[in-house]
Coordinates of C-alpha atoms in Angstrom, one line a residue:
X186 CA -45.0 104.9 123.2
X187 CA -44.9 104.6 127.0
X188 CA -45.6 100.8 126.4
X189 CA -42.2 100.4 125.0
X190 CA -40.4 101.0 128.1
X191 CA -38.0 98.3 128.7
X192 CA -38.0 97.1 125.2
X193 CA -35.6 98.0 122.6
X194 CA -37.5 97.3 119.9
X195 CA -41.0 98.5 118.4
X196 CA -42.8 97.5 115.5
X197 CA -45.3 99.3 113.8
X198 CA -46.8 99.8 110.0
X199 CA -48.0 102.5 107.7
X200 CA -50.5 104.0 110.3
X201 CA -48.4 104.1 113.2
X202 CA -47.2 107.7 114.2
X203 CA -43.7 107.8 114.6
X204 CA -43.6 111.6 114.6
X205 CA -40.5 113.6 116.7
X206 CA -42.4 113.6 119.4
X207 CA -43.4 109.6 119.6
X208 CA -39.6 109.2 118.8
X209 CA -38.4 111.4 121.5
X210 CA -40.7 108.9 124.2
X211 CA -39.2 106.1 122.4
X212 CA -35.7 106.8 123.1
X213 CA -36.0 108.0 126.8
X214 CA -37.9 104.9 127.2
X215 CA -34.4 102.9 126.0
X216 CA -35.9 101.8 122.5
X217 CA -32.9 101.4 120.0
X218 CA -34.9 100.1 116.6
X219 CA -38.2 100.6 115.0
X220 CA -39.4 98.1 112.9
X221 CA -42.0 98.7 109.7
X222 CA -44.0 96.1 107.8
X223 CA -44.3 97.9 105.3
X224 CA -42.3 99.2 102.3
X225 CA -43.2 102.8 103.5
X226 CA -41.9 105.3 106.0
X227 CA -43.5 108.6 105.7
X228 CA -45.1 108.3 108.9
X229 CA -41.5 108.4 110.3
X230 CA -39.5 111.5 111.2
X231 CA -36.1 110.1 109.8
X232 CA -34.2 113.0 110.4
X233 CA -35.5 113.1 114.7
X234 CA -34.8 108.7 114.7
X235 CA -31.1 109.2 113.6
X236 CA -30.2 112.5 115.7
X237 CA -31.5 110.0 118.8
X238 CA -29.6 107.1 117.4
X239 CA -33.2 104.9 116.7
X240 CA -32.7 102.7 114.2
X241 CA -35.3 102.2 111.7
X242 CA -35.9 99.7 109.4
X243 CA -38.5 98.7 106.9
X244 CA -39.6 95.5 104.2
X245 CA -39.1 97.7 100.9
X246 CA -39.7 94.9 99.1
X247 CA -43.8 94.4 101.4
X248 CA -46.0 92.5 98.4
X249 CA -45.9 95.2 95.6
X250 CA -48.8 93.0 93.9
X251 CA -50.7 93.0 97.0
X252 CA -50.7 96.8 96.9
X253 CA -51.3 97.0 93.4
X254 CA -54.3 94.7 93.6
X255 CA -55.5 96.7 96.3
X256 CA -55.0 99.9 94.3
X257 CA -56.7 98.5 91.4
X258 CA -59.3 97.1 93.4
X259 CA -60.3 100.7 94.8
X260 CA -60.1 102.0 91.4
X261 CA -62.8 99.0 90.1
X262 CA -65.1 100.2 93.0
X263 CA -64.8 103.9 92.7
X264 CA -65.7 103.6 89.2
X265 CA -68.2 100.8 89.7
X266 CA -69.9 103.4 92.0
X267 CA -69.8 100.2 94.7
X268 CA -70.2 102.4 98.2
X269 CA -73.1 104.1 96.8
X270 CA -74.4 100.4 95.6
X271 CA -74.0 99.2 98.9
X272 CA -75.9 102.2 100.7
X273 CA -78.7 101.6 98.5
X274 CA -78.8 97.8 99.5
X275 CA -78.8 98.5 102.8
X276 CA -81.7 100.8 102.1
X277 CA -83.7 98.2 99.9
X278 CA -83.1 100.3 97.1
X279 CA -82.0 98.3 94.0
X280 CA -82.0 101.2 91.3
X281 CA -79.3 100.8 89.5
X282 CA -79.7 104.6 88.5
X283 CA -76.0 106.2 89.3
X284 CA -74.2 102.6 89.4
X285 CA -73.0 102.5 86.0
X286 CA -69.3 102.9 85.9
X287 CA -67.0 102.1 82.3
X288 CA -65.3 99.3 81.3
X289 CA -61.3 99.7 81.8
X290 CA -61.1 97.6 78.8
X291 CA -59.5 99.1 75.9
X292 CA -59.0 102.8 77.8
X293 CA -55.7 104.1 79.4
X294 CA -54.1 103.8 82.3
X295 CA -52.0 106.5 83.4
X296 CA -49.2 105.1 86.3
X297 CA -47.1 107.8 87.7
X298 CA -43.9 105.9 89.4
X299 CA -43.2 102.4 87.7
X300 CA -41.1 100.8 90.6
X301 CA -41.9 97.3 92.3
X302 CA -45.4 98.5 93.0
X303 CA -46.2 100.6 90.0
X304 CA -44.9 97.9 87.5
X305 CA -47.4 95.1 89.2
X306 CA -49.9 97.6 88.5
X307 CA -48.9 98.8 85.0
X308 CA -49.4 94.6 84.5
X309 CA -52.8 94.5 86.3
X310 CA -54.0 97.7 83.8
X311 CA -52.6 95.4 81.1
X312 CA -54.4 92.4 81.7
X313 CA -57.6 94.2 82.0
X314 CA -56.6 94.9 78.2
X315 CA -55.6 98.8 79.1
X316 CA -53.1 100.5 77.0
X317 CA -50.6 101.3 79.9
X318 CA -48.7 104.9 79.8
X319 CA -46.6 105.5 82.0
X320 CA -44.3 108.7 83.7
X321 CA -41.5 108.4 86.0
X322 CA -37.8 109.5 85.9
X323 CA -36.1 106.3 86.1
X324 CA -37.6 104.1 83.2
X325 CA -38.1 100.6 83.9
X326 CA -37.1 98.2 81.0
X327 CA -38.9 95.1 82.2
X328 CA -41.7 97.3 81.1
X329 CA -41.5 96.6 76.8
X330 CA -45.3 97.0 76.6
X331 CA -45.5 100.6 78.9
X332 CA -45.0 103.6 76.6
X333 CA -43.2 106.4 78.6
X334 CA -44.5 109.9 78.4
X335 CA -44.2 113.3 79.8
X336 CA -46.7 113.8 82.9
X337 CA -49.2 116.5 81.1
X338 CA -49.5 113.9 78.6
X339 CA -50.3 111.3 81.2
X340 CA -53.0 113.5 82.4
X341 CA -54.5 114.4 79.4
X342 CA -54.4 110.7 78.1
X343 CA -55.1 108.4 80.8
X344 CA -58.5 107.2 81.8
X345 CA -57.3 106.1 85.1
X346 CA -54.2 107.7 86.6
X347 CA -52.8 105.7 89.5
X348 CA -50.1 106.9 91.8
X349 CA -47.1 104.8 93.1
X350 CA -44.4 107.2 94.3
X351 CA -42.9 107.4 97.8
X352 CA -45.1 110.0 99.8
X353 CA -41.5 111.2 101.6
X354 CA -39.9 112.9 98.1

């Protein structure tokens, strides 16, 4: 924070701590805006920015399907066991004992918030041929092929339950 003096402007991303106290240097130091690159702002202490008049604003609309391919690519490798694969490479082991994950196809995919970045996702799940449920409070209707449910149903149900919600609510 201290090398923001003289500038009136910071930029920072999901991993950036802009806690009250990194917000309270900011300000003495004369900075009027924080910028995110990112669609997220739970590293942010809102409430501390605005009662010190800092500015902040984000890019809500930050590559939903990059996220959701992310998300969908840790899902592929936790259940493809690929960490453990790679340790055992490493260690000239090439058992395959352990490694053996499912296939996504044809199982359910439980998405829990259905907004830019959950509806990307909800079409990833459905072109790995997943039946797609889905729980959030507002529906989304460009979603025909989702099938809305409660959330214990979405937990019972889903095969792979994938979470796309803003951390701050």
């Amino acid at each position: 924070a201290v090398y923001a003096k003289g500038f009136e402007a910071v930029c920072g991303f999901v991993s950036s701590d802009f806690s009250a106290k990194v917000i309270d240097v900011l300000a003495d130091n004369g900075v009027k805006i924080i910028l995110l690159r990112c669609a997220g702002f739970n590293n942010v202490d809102i409430k501390r920015a605005k009662e010190r008049g800092v500015l902040v604003m984000r890019v809500p609309g930050y590559s939903p399907e990059a996220v959701a391919e992310h998300a969908m690519a840790l899902a592929l490798a936790s259940n493809r066991h690929i960490h453990k694969g790679y340790i055992k490479v490493r260690e000239n082991n090439f058992s395959l004992v352990g490694l053996t994950g499912l296939n996504f196809f044809k199982k359910t995919a439980g998405i829990i918030g259905t907004g830019k970045i959950g509806a990307a996702m909800c079409r990833i799940c459905k072109g790995f041929g997943m039946r797609v449920i889905a729980y959030d409070i507002y529906q989304n209707p460009d979603l025909d092929f989702v099938e809305y449910v409660d959330l214990d149903t979405l937990l019972a149900e889903s095969d792979l339950i994938s979470l796309h919600c803003p951390v701050n609510r």
